[in-house]
PDB file of C-alpha atoms and ligand atoms in Angstrom:
ATOM      1  CA  UNK A 244     118.049 111.954  85.032  1.00 89.00           C
ATOM      2  CA  UNK A 245     114.574 111.488  86.454  1.00 95.00           C
ATOM      3  CA  UNK A 246     112.935 108.066  86.598  1.00 97.00           C
ATOM      4  CA  UNK A 247     110.004 109.829  84.929  1.00 98.00           C
ATOM      5  CA  UNK A 248     111.917 109.622  81.634  1.00 97.00           C
ATOM      6  CA  UNK A 249     112.283 105.853  82.016  1.00 97.00           C
ATOM      7  CA  UNK A 250     108.549 105.244  82.315  1.00 97.00           C
ATOM      8  CA  UNK A 251     106.987 103.470  79.345  1.00 97.00           C
ATOM      9  CA  UNK A 252     103.758 105.358  78.696  1.00 97.00           C
ATOM     10  CA  UNK A 253     102.193 102.390  76.929  1.00 95.00           C
ATOM     11  CA  UNK A 254     102.448 100.103  79.973  1.00 95.00           C
ATOM     12  CA  UNK A 255     101.334 102.551  82.661  1.00 97.00           C
ATOM     13  CA  UNK A 256      99.665 101.183  85.786  1.00 98.00           C
ATOM     14  CA  UNK A 257      96.141 102.500  85.794  1.00 98.00           C
ATOM     15  CA  UNK A 258      95.737 102.406  89.571  1.00 98.00           C
ATOM     16  CA  UNK A 259      98.385 102.795  92.287  1.00 98.00           C
ATOM     17  CA  UNK A 260      97.520 102.162  95.937  1.00 99.00           C
ATOM     18  CA  UNK A 261      99.813 103.217  98.780  1.00 99.00           C
ATOM     19  CA  UNK A 262     100.128 102.162 102.419  1.00 98.00           C
ATOM     20  CA  UNK A 263     101.712 105.298 103.880  1.00 98.00           C
ATOM     21  CA  UNK A 264     103.677 103.912 106.814  1.00 98.00           C
ATOM     22  CA  UNK A 265     106.387 105.203 109.111  1.00 98.00           C
ATOM     23  CA  UNK A 266     105.342 108.731 110.092  1.00 98.00           C
ATOM     24  CA  UNK A 267     105.650 107.980 113.806  1.00 98.00           C
ATOM     25  CA  UNK A 268     109.041 106.265 113.551  1.00 98.00           C
ATOM     26  CA  UNK A 269     110.406 109.021 111.324  1.00 98.00           C
ATOM     27  CA  UNK A 270     109.420 111.636 113.926  1.00 98.00           C
ATOM     28  CA  UNK A 271     110.850 109.575 116.762  1.00 98.00           C
ATOM     29  CA  UNK A 272     114.191 109.235 114.956  1.00 98.00           C
ATOM     30  CA  UNK A 273     114.280 113.015 114.909  1.00 98.00           C
ATOM     31  CA  UNK A 274     113.366 113.276 118.596  1.00 98.00           C
ATOM     32  CA  UNK A 275     109.983 114.802 117.723  1.00 98.00           C
ATOM     33  CA  UNK A 276     106.351 113.967 118.506  1.00 97.00           C
ATOM     34  CA  UNK A 277     104.425 111.566 116.241  1.00 97.00           C
ATOM     35  CA  UNK A 278     102.232 114.444 115.036  1.00 97.00           C
ATOM     36  CA  UNK A 279     105.320 116.034 113.481  1.00 98.00           C
ATOM     37  CA  UNK A 280     105.639 112.886 111.384  1.00 98.00           C
ATOM     38  CA  UNK A 281     102.030 113.140 110.212  1.00 98.00           C
ATOM     39  CA  UNK A 282     102.472 116.833 109.325  1.00 98.00           C
ATOM     40  CA  UNK A 283     105.440 115.900 107.151  1.00 98.00           C
ATOM     41  CA  UNK A 284     103.454 112.947 105.837  1.00 98.00           C
ATOM     42  CA  UNK A 285     101.107 115.447 104.217  1.00 98.00           C
ATOM     43  CA  UNK A 286     104.032 116.769 102.137  1.00 98.00           C
ATOM     44  CA  UNK A 287     104.636 113.219 100.926  1.00 98.00           C
ATOM     45  CA  UNK A 288     100.936 112.913 100.032  1.00 98.00           C
ATOM     46  CA  UNK A 289     101.414 115.974  97.812  1.00 97.00           C
ATOM     47  CA  UNK A 290     104.517 114.395  96.249  1.00 98.00           C
ATOM     48  CA  UNK A 291     102.582 111.194  95.486  1.00 98.00           C
ATOM     49  CA  UNK A 292      99.661 113.066  93.972  1.00 98.00           C
ATOM     50  CA  UNK A 293     101.821 115.424  91.897  1.00 97.00           C
ATOM     51  CA  UNK A 294     103.794 112.414  90.735  1.00 98.00           C
ATOM     52  CA  UNK A 295     100.637 110.635  89.605  1.00 98.00           C
ATOM     53  CA  UNK A 296      99.418 113.726  87.765  1.00 98.00           C
ATOM     54  CA  UNK A 297     102.818 114.088  86.026  1.00 98.00           C
ATOM     55  CA  UNK A 298     103.044 110.397  85.101  1.00 98.00           C
ATOM     56  CA  UNK A 299      99.421 110.258  83.945  1.00 98.00           C
ATOM     57  CA  UNK A 300      98.247 107.739  86.541  1.00 98.00           C
ATOM     58  CA  UNK A 301      94.461 107.730  86.562  1.00 98.00           C
ATOM     59  CA  UNK A 302      93.779 106.363  90.067  1.00 99.00           C
ATOM     60  CA  UNK A 303      95.689 106.888  93.313  1.00 99.00           C
ATOM     61  CA  UNK A 304      94.376 105.336  96.534  1.00 99.00           C
ATOM     62  CA  UNK A 305      95.945 106.239  99.875  1.00 99.00           C
ATOM     63  CA  UNK A 306      95.511 104.390 103.168  1.00 98.00           C
ATOM     64  CA  UNK A 307      95.135 107.504 105.324  1.00 98.00           C
ATOM     65  CA  UNK A 308      93.396 106.085 108.408  1.00 98.00           C
ATOM     66  CA  UNK A 309      92.501 102.483 109.168  1.00 98.00           C
ATOM     67  CA  UNK A 310      89.516 101.325 111.217  1.00 98.00           C
ATOM     68  CA  UNK A 311      92.098 100.079 113.751  1.00 98.00           C
ATOM     69  CA  UNK A 312      93.707 103.534 113.977  1.00 98.00           C
ATOM     70  CA  UNK A 313      90.785 104.687 116.157  1.00 98.00           C
ATOM     71  CA  UNK A 314      92.589 102.826 118.985  1.00 98.00           C
ATOM     72  CA  UNK A 315      95.513 105.263 118.910  1.00 97.00           C
ATOM     73  CA  UNK A 316      95.888 107.930 121.641  1.00 96.00           C
ATOM     74  CA  UNK A 317      92.995 110.380 121.440  1.00 97.00           C
ATOM     75  CA  UNK A 318      95.269 113.360 120.865  1.00 96.00           C
ATOM     76  CA  UNK A 319      96.942 111.706 117.880  1.00 97.00           C
ATOM     77  CA  UNK A 320      93.559 110.788 116.357  1.00 98.00           C
ATOM     78  CA  UNK A 321      92.354 114.372 116.804  1.00 98.00           C
ATOM     79  CA  UNK A 322      95.534 115.742 115.242  1.00 97.00           C
ATOM     80  CA  UNK A 323      95.124 113.433 112.218  1.00 98.00           C
ATOM     81  CA  UNK A 324      91.503 114.515 111.713  1.00 98.00           C
ATOM     82  CA  UNK A 325      92.507 118.166 111.993  1.00 98.00           C
ATOM     83  CA  UNK A 326      95.309 117.593 109.503  1.00 98.00           C
ATOM     84  CA  UNK A 327      92.842 116.052 107.093  1.00 98.00           C
ATOM     85  CA  UNK A 328      90.531 119.088 107.287  1.00 98.00           C
ATOM     86  CA  UNK A 329      93.323 121.671 106.938  1.00 98.00           C
ATOM     87  CA  UNK A 330      94.917 119.717 104.067  1.00 98.00           C
ATOM     88  CA  UNK A 331      91.633 119.520 102.163  1.00 98.00           C
ATOM     89  CA  UNK A 332      91.115 123.280 102.625  1.00 98.00           C
ATOM     90  CA  UNK A 333      94.627 123.955 101.353  1.00 97.00           C
ATOM     91  CA  UNK A 334      94.686 121.465  98.499  1.00 96.00           C
ATOM     92  CA  UNK A 335      91.312 122.117  96.839  1.00 97.00           C
ATOM     93  CA  UNK A 336      92.983 124.663  94.528  1.00 97.00           C
ATOM     94  CA  UNK A 337      95.631 122.101  93.475  1.00 95.00           C
ATOM     95  CA  UNK A 338      92.888 119.516  92.880  1.00 98.00           C
ATOM     96  CA  UNK A 339      91.039 121.886  90.555  1.00 98.00           C
ATOM     97  CA  UNK A 340      94.179 123.020  88.711  1.00 97.00           C
ATOM     98  CA  UNK A 341      95.273 119.426  88.120  1.00 97.00           C
ATOM     99  CA  UNK A 342      91.908 117.857  87.370  1.00 98.00           C
ATOM    100  CA  UNK A 343      91.906 115.715  90.518  1.00 98.00           C
ATOM    101  CA  UNK A 344      88.624 114.184  91.657  1.00 98.00           C
ATOM    102  CA  UNK A 345      88.379 113.287  95.352  1.00 98.00           C
ATOM    103  CA  UNK A 346      86.763 110.038  96.460  1.00 98.00           C
ATOM    104  CA  UNK A 347      86.619 108.254  99.843  1.00 98.00           C
ATOM    105  CA  UNK A 348      86.221 104.662 100.986  1.00 98.00           C
ATOM    106  CA  UNK A 349      85.599 103.521 104.557  1.00 98.00           C
ATOM    107  CA  UNK A 350      83.173 104.180 107.380  1.00 98.00           C
ATOM    108  CA  UNK A 351      83.072 107.954 107.083  1.00 97.00           C
ATOM    109  CA  UNK A 352      80.171 108.204 109.563  1.00 98.00           C
ATOM    110  CA  UNK A 353      82.723 107.659 112.380  1.00 98.00           C
ATOM    111  CA  UNK A 354      84.691 110.802 111.435  1.00 98.00           C
ATOM    112  CA  UNK A 355      84.131 114.120 113.263  1.00 98.00           C
ATOM    113  CA  UNK A 356      81.349 116.110 111.591  1.00 98.00           C
ATOM    114  CA  UNK A 357      83.641 118.899 110.335  1.00 98.00           C
ATOM    115  CA  UNK A 358      85.810 116.304 108.572  1.00 98.00           C
ATOM    116  CA  UNK A 359      82.746 114.629 107.022  1.00 98.00           C
ATOM    117  CA  UNK A 360      81.496 118.015 105.848  1.00 98.00           C
ATOM    118  CA  UNK A 361      84.841 119.054 104.322  1.00 98.00           C
ATOM    119  CA  UNK A 362      85.153 115.709 102.564  1.00 98.00           C
ATOM    120  CA  UNK A 363      81.659 115.944 101.111  1.00 98.00           C
ATOM    121  CA  UNK A 364      82.232 119.542  99.972  1.00 98.00           C
ATOM    122  CA  UNK A 365      85.511 118.606  98.288  1.00 98.00           C
ATOM    123  CA  UNK A 366      84.020 115.511  96.638  1.00 98.00           C
ATOM    124  CA  UNK A 367      81.155 117.631  95.293  1.00 98.00           C
ATOM    125  CA  UNK A 368      83.462 120.445  94.106  1.00 98.00           C
ATOM    126  CA  UNK A 369      85.798 118.067  92.242  1.00 98.00           C
ATOM    127  CA  UNK A 370      83.298 115.583  90.838  1.00 98.00           C
ATOM    128  CA  UNK A 371      83.685 116.750  87.237  1.00 98.00           C
ATOM    129  CA  UNK A 372      87.487 116.401  87.254  1.00 98.00           C
ATOM    130  CA  UNK A 373      88.797 113.593  85.094  1.00 97.00           C
ATOM    131  CA  UNK A 374      92.598 113.604  85.100  1.00 97.00           C
ATOM    132  CA  UNK A 375      93.154 111.593  88.291  1.00 98.00           C
ATOM    133  CA  UNK A 376      90.904 110.103  90.980  1.00 98.00           C
ATOM    134  CA  UNK A 377      92.387 110.405  94.461  1.00 98.00           C
ATOM    135  CA  UNK A 378      90.706 107.967  96.844  1.00 99.00           C
ATOM    136  CA  UNK A 379      91.348 108.355 100.566  1.00 98.00           C
ATOM    137  CA  UNK A 380      90.752 105.232 102.639  1.00 99.00           C
ATOM    138  CA  UNK A 381      89.487 106.634 105.949  1.00 98.00           C
ATOM    139  CA  UNK A 382      88.238 104.568 108.878  1.00 98.00           C
ATOM    140  CA  UNK A 383      88.762 101.746 106.399  1.00 98.00           C
ATOM    141  CA  UNK A 384      88.864  98.004 107.029  1.00 98.00           C
ATOM    142  CA  UNK A 385      89.063  95.633 104.090  1.00 98.00           C
ATOM    143  CA  UNK A 386      87.515  92.761 106.046  1.00 98.00           C
ATOM    144  CA  UNK A 387      84.603  95.019 107.024  1.00 98.00           C
ATOM    145  CA  UNK A 388      84.218  96.008 103.361  1.00 98.00           C
ATOM    146  CA  UNK A 389      84.036  92.309 102.394  1.00 98.00           C
ATOM    147  CA  UNK A 390      81.563  91.574 105.211  1.00 98.00           C
ATOM    148  CA  UNK A 391      79.390  94.510 104.089  1.00 98.00           C
ATOM    149  CA  UNK A 392      79.396  93.205 100.506  1.00 98.00           C
ATOM    150  CA  UNK A 393      78.448  89.687 101.680  1.00 98.00           C
ATOM    151  CA  UNK A 394      75.613  91.102 103.810  1.00 98.00           C
ATOM    152  CA  UNK A 395      74.333  93.200 100.948  1.00 98.00           C
ATOM    153  CA  UNK A 396      74.292  90.218  98.586  1.00 98.00           C
ATOM    154  CA  UNK A 397      72.680  87.966 101.216  1.00 98.00           C
ATOM    155  CA  UNK A 398      69.953  90.576 101.711  1.00 98.00           C
ATOM    156  CA  UNK A 399      69.237  90.648  97.980  1.00 98.00           C
ATOM    157  CA  UNK A 400      69.027  86.850  97.910  1.00 98.00           C
ATOM    158  CA  UNK A 401      66.677  86.872 100.925  1.00 98.00           C
ATOM    159  CA  UNK A 402      64.438  89.418  99.216  1.00 98.00           C
ATOM    160  CA  UNK A 403      64.312  87.242  96.098  1.00 98.00           C
ATOM    161  CA  UNK A 404      66.093  89.871  93.964  1.00 98.00           C
ATOM    162  CA  UNK A 405      69.106  87.668  93.328  1.00 98.00           C
ATOM    163  CA  UNK A 406      69.887  83.965  92.957  1.00 98.00           C
ATOM    164  CA  UNK A 407      72.799  82.710  95.083  1.00 98.00           C
ATOM    165  CA  UNK A 408      74.180  80.951  91.964  1.00 98.00           C
ATOM    166  CA  UNK A 409      74.472  84.300  90.194  1.00 98.00           C
ATOM    167  CA  UNK A 410      77.018  85.630  92.678  1.00 98.00           C
ATOM    168  CA  UNK A 411      80.404  85.748  90.956  1.00 98.00           C
ATOM    169  CA  UNK A 412      83.676  87.715  91.075  1.00 97.00           C
ATOM    170  CA  UNK A 413      82.294  90.655  89.136  1.00 98.00           C
ATOM    171  CA  UNK A 414      79.127  90.952  91.202  1.00 98.00           C
ATOM    172  CA  UNK A 415      81.106  90.705  94.426  1.00 98.00           C
ATOM    173  CA  UNK A 416      83.469  93.477  93.220  1.00 98.00           C
ATOM    174  CA  UNK A 417      80.454  95.604  92.339  1.00 98.00           C
ATOM    175  CA  UNK A 418      79.317  95.414  95.965  1.00 98.00           C
ATOM    176  CA  UNK A 419      82.604  96.673  97.442  1.00 98.00           C
ATOM    177  CA  UNK A 420      83.271 100.321  98.365  1.00 98.00           C
ATOM    178  CA  UNK A 421      85.651 100.366  95.379  1.00 98.00           C
ATOM    179  CA  UNK A 422      82.898  99.517  92.883  1.00 98.00           C
ATOM    180  CA  UNK A 423      83.870 102.499  90.673  1.00 97.00           C
ATOM    181  CA  UNK A 424      87.610 101.846  90.716  1.00 98.00           C
ATOM    182  CA  UNK A 425      89.696  99.357  88.745  1.00 98.00           C
ATOM    183  CA  UNK A 426      91.766  96.974  90.902  1.00 98.00           C
ATOM    184  CA  UNK A 427      95.199  98.400  91.798  1.00 98.00           C
ATOM    185  CA  UNK A 428      97.973  97.336  89.425  1.00 98.00           C
ATOM    186  CA  UNK A 429     100.635  98.372  91.894  1.00 98.00           C
ATOM    187  CA  UNK A 430     100.622  98.507  95.695  1.00 98.00           C
ATOM    188  CA  UNK A 431     103.406 100.418  97.428  1.00 98.00           C
ATOM    189  CA  UNK A 432     104.167 100.292 101.156  1.00 98.00           C
ATOM    190  CA  UNK A 433     106.797 102.456 102.822  1.00 98.00           C
ATOM    191  CA  UNK A 434     108.739 101.932 106.093  1.00 98.00           C
ATOM    192  CA  UNK A 435     110.177  98.511 105.297  1.00 98.00           C
ATOM    193  CA  UNK A 436     107.258  96.595 106.852  1.00 98.00           C
ATOM    194  CA  UNK A 437     106.163  93.630 104.732  1.00 98.00           C
ATOM    195  CA  UNK A 438     102.436  93.558 105.516  1.00 97.00           C
ATOM    196  CA  UNK A 439      99.104  94.415 103.906  1.00 98.00           C
ATOM    197  CA  UNK A 440      97.383  95.467 107.155  1.00 98.00           C
ATOM    198  CA  UNK A 441      93.748  94.939 106.133  1.00 98.00           C
ATOM    199  CA  UNK A 442      94.000  97.123 103.004  1.00 98.00           C
ATOM    200  CA  UNK A 443      92.149  96.247  99.754  1.00 99.00           C
ATOM    201  CA  UNK A 444      92.511  92.481 100.343  1.00 98.00           C
ATOM    202  CA  UNK A 445      90.099  91.479  97.584  1.00 98.00           C
ATOM    203  CA  UNK A 446      91.265  94.114  95.117  1.00 98.00           C
ATOM    204  CA  UNK A 447      95.021  93.331  95.256  1.00 98.00           C
ATOM    205  CA  UNK A 448      94.615  89.690  94.172  1.00 97.00           C
ATOM    206  CA  UNK A 449      96.873  90.321  91.131  1.00 96.00           C
ATOM    207  CA  UNK A 450      98.616  93.565  92.100  1.00 97.00           C
ATOM    208  CA  UNK A 451     102.365  93.885  91.977  1.00 97.00           C
ATOM    209  CA  UNK A 452     103.743  94.686  95.437  1.00 98.00           C
ATOM    210  CA  UNK A 453     106.529  97.161  96.061  1.00 98.00           C
ATOM    211  CA  UNK A 454     107.980  97.596  99.558  1.00 98.00           C
ATOM    212  CA  UNK A 455     110.189 100.641 100.072  1.00 98.00           C
ATOM    213  CA  UNK A 456     112.790 100.952 102.796  1.00 98.00           C
ATOM    214  CA  UNK A 457     112.063 104.551 103.661  1.00 98.00           C
ATOM    215  CA  UNK A 458     109.593 106.231 105.974  1.00 98.00           C
ATOM    216  CA  UNK A 459     106.525 107.901 104.492  1.00 98.00           C
ATOM    217  CA  UNK A 460     107.581 111.546 105.150  1.00 98.00           C
ATOM    218  CA  UNK A 461     110.678 110.861 103.001  1.00 98.00           C
ATOM    219  CA  UNK A 462     108.649 109.622 100.020  1.00 98.00           C
ATOM    220  CA  UNK A 463     109.145 111.709  96.856  1.00 98.00           C
ATOM    221  CA  UNK A 464     107.881 111.797  93.275  1.00 98.00           C
ATOM    222  CA  UNK A 465     111.099 110.043  92.249  1.00 98.00           C
ATOM    223  CA  UNK A 466     110.209 107.111  94.545  1.00 98.00           C
ATOM    224  CA  UNK A 467     106.866 106.899  92.808  1.00 98.00           C
ATOM    225  CA  UNK A 468     108.442 107.039  89.342  1.00 98.00           C
ATOM    226  CA  UNK A 469     111.040 104.412  90.303  1.00 98.00           C
ATOM    227  CA  UNK A 470     108.287 102.110  91.625  1.00 98.00           C
ATOM    228  CA  UNK A 471     106.456 102.490  88.305  1.00 98.00           C
ATOM    229  CA  UNK A 472     109.647 101.605  86.403  1.00 97.00           C
ATOM    230  CA  UNK A 473     110.128  98.535  88.665  1.00 96.00           C
ATOM    231  CA  UNK A 474     106.508  97.542  88.050  1.00 97.00           C
ATOM    232  CA  UNK A 475     107.011  97.804  84.297  1.00 96.00           C
ATOM    233  CA  UNK A 476     109.980  95.461  84.460  1.00 94.00           C
ATOM    234  CA  UNK A 477     107.858  92.710  85.993  1.00 92.00           C
ATOM    235  CA  UNK A 478     105.860  90.232  83.984  1.00 80.00           C
ATOM    236  CA  UNK A 479     102.210  90.063  85.002  1.00 76.00           C
ATOM    237  CA  UNK A 480     100.936  86.615  84.115  1.00 82.00           C
ATOM    238  CA  UNK A 481      97.567  86.437  85.944  1.00 86.00           C
ATOM    239  CA  UNK A 482      98.105  82.693  86.402  1.00 85.00           C
ATOM    240  CA  UNK A 483      99.156  82.034  82.791  1.00 86.00           C
ATOM    241  CA  UNK A 484     102.594  80.928  81.511  1.00 87.00           C
ATOM    242  CA  UNK A 485     105.004  83.400  79.891  1.00 86.00           C
ATOM    243  CA  UNK A 486     104.385  81.791  76.500  1.00 88.00           C
ATOM    244  CA  UNK A 487     100.650  82.342  76.740  1.00 89.00           C
ATOM    245  CA  UNK A 488     100.921  86.092  77.232  1.00 86.00           C
TER     246      UNK A 488
HETATM  247  C1  FPP B 120     101.277 105.816 109.118  1.00 96.43           C
HETATM  248  O1  FPP B 120     102.340 106.175 109.930  1.00 96.43           O
HETATM  249  C2  FPP B 120     100.448 106.939 108.763  1.00 96.43           C
HETATM  250  C3  FPP B 120      99.151 107.138 109.159  1.00 96.43           C
HETATM  251  C4  FPP B 120      98.417 106.247 110.055  1.00 96.43           C
HETATM  252  C5  FPP B 120      98.398 108.301 108.742  1.00 96.43           C
HETATM  253  C6  FPP B 120      98.680 108.841 107.377  1.00 96.43           C
HETATM  254  C7  FPP B 120      98.296 110.245 107.393  1.00 96.43           C
HETATM  255  C8  FPP B 120      98.913 111.257 106.753  1.00 96.43           C
HETATM  256  C9  FPP B 120     100.051 111.056 105.843  1.00 96.43           C
HETATM  257  C10 FPP B 120      98.475 112.638 106.960  1.00 96.43           C
HETATM  258  C11 FPP B 120      97.054 112.978 106.705  1.00 96.43           C
HETATM  259  C12 FPP B 120      96.506 112.466 105.435  1.00 96.43           C
HETATM  260  C13 FPP B 120      95.938 113.168 104.447  1.00 96.43           C
HETATM  261  C14 FPP B 120      95.407 112.419 103.287  1.00 96.43           C
HETATM  262  C15 FPP B 120      95.849 114.629 104.424  1.00 96.43           C
HETATM  263  P1  FPP B 120     102.389 105.590 111.399  1.00 96.43           P
HETATM  264  O2  FPP B 120     101.898 106.648 112.320  1.00 96.43           O
HETATM  265  O3  FPP B 120     101.656 104.312 111.467  1.00 96.43           O
HETATM  266  O4  FPP B 120     103.918 105.381 111.576  1.00 96.43           O
HETATM  267  P2  FPP B 120     104.657 104.308 112.515  1.00 96.43           P
HETATM  268  O5  FPP B 120     104.340 102.969 111.938  1.00 96.43           O
HETATM  269  O6  FPP B 120     106.070 104.689 112.374  1.00 96.43           O
HETATM  270  O7  FPP B 120     104.111 104.491 113.886  1.00 96.43           O
END
């Protein structure tokens, strides 16, 4: 029986975020180059997206390339960028058929121009789709995102457009790259590492965390469904007591 059948459709997480980790180690275990891990990581991206479409998850956010990942060997960075472009070319049809809207967060201006162009084209082509929003975090740093928001608010205060006292949670959220997304309900990380690695630090304040002991290329729809079932068995209290819920 699939874990899909155990999902309670009334308590669905609206937004799932994933730290896709372990491509390199998975490849190494197989005696292959790291790039082989990333190529197989793309298959797992498809699994995650198909799973979200099947389970009716409205927002999926994937940590595809961190700001720190620019420090990796040049060849690996180039291979990842190339993989991004070829995957977008290949997957556009699936996006349209499944009503997937593409979105990006991060400093896209650092990406090679062909990748920027392909991203923009795909975002434009899928902007009317409403079934699921797939957000790719690319050249993304959560601390940078928070710094950018603080700068933006400070600028508005300096220009007299905003009072410092009026800055609150909601206004801060509205100045993040994720301004159009709800906060993640569930954050999944693969590879057994128990870290957040500068991903959505503000947004995961109340997210449930799920750490899986398998490498990203091995991730399947069933893993996604099982994580949703686990999430549904937890009690989200947002600081309240059980009795108050
Ligand atoms: C983490 O594994 C994975 C990445 C840094 C890149 C994720 C990219 C993909 C899955 C492919 C391209 C993405 C899209 C959206 C088409 P790692 O290399 O850090 O693994 P390690 O920790 O074992 O070294």
